[in-house]
PDB file of C-alpha atoms in Angstrom:
ATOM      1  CA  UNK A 781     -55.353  61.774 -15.801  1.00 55.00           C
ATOM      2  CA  UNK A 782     -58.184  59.043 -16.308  1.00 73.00           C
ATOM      3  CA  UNK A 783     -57.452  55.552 -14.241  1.00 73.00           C
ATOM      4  CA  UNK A 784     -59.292  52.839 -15.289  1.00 82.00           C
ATOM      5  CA  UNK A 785     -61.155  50.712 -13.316  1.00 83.00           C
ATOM      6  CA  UNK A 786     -58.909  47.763 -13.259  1.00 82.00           C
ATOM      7  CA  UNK A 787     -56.132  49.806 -11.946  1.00 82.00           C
ATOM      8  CA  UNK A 788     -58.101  51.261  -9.245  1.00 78.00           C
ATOM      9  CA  UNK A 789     -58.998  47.721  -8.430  1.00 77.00           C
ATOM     10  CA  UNK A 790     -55.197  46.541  -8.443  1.00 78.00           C
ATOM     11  CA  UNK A 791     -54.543  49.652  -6.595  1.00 75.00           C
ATOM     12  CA  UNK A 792     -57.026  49.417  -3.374  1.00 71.00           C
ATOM     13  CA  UNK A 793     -55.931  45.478  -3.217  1.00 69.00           C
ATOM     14  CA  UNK A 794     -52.480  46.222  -3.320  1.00 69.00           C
ATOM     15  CA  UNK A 795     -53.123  49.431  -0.055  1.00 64.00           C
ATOM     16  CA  UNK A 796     -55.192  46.752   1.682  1.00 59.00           C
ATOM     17  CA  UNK A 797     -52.763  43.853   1.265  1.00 60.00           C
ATOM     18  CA  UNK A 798     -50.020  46.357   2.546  1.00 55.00           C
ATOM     19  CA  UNK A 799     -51.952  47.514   5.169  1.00 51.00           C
ATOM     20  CA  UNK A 800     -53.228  44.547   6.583  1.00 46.00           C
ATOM     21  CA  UNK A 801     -49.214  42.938   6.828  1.00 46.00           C
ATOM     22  CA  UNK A 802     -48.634  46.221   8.544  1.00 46.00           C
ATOM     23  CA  UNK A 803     -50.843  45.558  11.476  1.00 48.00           C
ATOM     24  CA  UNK A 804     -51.295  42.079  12.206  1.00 56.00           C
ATOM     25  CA  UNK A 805     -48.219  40.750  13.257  1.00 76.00           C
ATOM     26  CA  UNK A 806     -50.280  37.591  14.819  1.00 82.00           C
ATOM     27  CA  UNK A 807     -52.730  36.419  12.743  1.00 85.00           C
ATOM     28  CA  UNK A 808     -52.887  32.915  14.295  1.00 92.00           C
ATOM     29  CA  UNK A 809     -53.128  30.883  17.702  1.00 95.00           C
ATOM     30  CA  UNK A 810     -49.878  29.517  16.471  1.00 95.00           C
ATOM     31  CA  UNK A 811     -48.362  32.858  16.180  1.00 94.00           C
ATOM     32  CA  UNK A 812     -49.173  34.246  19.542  1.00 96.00           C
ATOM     33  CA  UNK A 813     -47.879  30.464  21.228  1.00 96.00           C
ATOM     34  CA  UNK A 814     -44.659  31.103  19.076  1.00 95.00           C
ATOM     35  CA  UNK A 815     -43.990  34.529  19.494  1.00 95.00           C
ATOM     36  CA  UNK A 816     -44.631  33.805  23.325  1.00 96.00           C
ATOM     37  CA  UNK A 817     -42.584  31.241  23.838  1.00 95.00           C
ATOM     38  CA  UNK A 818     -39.591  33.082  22.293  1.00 94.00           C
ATOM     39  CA  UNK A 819     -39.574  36.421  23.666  1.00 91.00           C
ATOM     40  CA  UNK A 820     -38.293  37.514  26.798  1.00 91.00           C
ATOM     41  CA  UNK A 821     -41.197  36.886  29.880  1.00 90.00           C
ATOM     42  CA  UNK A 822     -41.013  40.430  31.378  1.00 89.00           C
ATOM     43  CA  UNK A 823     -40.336  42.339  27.992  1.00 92.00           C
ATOM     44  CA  UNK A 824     -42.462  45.190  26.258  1.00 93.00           C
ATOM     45  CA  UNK A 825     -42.763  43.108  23.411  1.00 94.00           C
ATOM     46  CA  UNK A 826     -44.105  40.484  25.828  1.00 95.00           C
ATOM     47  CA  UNK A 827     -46.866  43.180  27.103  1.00 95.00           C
ATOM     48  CA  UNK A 828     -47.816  44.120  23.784  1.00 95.00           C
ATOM     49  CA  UNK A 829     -48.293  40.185  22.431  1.00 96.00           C
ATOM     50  CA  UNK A 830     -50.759  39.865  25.297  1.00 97.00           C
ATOM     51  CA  UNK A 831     -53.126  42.472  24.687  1.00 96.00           C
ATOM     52  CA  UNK A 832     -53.164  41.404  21.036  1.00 94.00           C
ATOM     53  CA  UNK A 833     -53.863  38.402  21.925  1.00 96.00           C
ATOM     54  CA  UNK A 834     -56.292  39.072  24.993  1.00 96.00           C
ATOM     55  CA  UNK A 835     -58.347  41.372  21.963  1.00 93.00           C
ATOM     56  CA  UNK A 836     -57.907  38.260  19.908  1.00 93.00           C
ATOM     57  CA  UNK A 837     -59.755  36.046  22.747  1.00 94.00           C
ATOM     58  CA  UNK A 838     -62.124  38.264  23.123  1.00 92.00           C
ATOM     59  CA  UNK A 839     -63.182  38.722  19.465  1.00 90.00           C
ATOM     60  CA  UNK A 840     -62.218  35.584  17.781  1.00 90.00           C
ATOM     61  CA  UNK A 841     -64.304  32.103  17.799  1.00 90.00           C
ATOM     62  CA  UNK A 842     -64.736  29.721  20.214  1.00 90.00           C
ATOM     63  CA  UNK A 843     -62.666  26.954  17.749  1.00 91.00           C
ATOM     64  CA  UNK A 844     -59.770  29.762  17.471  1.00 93.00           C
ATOM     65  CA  UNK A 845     -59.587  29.445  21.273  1.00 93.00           C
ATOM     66  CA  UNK A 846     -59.952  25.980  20.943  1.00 92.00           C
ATOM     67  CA  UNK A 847     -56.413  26.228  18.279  1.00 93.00           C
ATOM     68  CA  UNK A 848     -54.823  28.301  21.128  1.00 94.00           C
ATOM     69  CA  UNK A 849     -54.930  24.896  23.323  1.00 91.00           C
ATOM     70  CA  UNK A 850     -53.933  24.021  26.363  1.00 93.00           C
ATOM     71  CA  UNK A 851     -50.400  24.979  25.115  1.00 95.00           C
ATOM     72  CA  UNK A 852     -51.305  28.414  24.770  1.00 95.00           C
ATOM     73  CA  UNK A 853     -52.516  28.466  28.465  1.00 96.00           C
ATOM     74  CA  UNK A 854     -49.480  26.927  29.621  1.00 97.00           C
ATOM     75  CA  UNK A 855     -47.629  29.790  28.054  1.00 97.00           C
ATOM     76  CA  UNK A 856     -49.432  32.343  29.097  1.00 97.00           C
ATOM     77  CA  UNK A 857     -49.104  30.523  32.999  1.00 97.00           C
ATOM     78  CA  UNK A 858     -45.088  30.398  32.625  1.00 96.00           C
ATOM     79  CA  UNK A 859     -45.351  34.471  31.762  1.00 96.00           C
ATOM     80  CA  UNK A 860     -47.552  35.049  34.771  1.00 96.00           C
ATOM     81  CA  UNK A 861     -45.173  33.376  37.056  1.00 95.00           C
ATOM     82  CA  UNK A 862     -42.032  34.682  35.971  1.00 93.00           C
ATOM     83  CA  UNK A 863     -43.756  38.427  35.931  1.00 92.00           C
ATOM     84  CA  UNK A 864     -44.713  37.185  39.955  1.00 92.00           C
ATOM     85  CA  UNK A 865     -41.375  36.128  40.551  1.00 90.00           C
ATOM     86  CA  UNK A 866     -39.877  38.757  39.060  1.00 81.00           C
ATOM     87  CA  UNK A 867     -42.352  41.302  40.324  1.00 67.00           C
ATOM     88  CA  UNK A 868     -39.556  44.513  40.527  1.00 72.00           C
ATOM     89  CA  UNK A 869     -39.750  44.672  36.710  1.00 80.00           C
ATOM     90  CA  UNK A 870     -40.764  47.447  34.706  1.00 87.00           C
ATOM     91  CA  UNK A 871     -42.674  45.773  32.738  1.00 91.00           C
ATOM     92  CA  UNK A 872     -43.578  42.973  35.629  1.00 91.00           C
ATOM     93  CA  UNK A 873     -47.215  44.335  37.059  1.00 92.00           C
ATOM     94  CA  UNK A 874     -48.381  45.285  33.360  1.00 95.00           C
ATOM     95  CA  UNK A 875     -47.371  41.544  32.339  1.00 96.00           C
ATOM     96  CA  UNK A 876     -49.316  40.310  35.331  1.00 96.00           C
ATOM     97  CA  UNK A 877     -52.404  42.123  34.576  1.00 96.00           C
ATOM     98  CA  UNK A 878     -52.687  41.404  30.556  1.00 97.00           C
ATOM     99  CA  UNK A 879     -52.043  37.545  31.491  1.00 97.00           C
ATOM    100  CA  UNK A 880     -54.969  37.016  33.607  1.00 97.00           C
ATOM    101  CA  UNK A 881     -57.447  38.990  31.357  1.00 97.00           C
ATOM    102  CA  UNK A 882     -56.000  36.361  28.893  1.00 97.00           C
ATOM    103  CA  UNK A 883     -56.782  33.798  31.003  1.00 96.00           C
ATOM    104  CA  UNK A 884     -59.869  35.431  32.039  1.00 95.00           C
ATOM    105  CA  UNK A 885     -61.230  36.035  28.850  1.00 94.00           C
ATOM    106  CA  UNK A 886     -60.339  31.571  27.838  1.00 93.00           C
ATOM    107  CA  UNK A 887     -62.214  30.866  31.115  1.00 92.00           C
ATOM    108  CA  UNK A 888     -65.113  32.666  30.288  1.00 89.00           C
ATOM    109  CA  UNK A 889     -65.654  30.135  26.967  1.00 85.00           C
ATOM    110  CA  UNK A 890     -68.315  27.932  26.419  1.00 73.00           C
ATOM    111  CA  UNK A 891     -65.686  25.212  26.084  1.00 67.00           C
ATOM    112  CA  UNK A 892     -62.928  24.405  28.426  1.00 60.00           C
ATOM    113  CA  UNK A 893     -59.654  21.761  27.044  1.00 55.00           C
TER     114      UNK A 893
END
């Protein structure tokens, strides 16, 4: 069975393309502020947004930082204090922790909002 080239093309596009929506849910600033503001504070899927996004800090642009806004940081702040308050959580120490390497890793830009 001989594939041509062109379909090998269409077919490595098409794996990449599919693999790619597989594993970046958050793509964005935007994304992470949305998906933040909408899920539960002291959730798993909480946790998990925040180390995507503290990766994302870390490995992203200063301007995508810059997108992330002082918005961002306010969301991130509301998370932290509702994993303080609510500090008996399962999830409420692990919440803690990924927020302020979050806000570590903004701090540690060149440019501050």
């Amino acid at each position: 069975m001989s594939v041509s080239d062109n379909q090998k093309r269409q077919m490595l596009l098409m794996h990449y393309r599919d693999k790619a929506q597989r594993n970046t849910k958050f793509v964005t600033p935007e994304d992470f502020r949305n998906y933040l503001k909408q899920t539960d504070p002291a959730s798993e899927k909480t946790l998990k947004c925040l180390e995507s996004l503290k990766v994302c800090l870390t490995s992203n642009t200063v301007s995508w930082i810059q997108s992330f806004g002082r918005e961002g940081v306010d969301v991130v702040f509301r998370i932290l204090g509702v994993a303080v308050s609510d500090g008996g959580s399962k999830y409420g120490a692990k919440i803690q922790i990924e927020s302020l390497r979050c806000l570590n890793s903004i701090m540690n830009t060149k440019v501050w909002f």
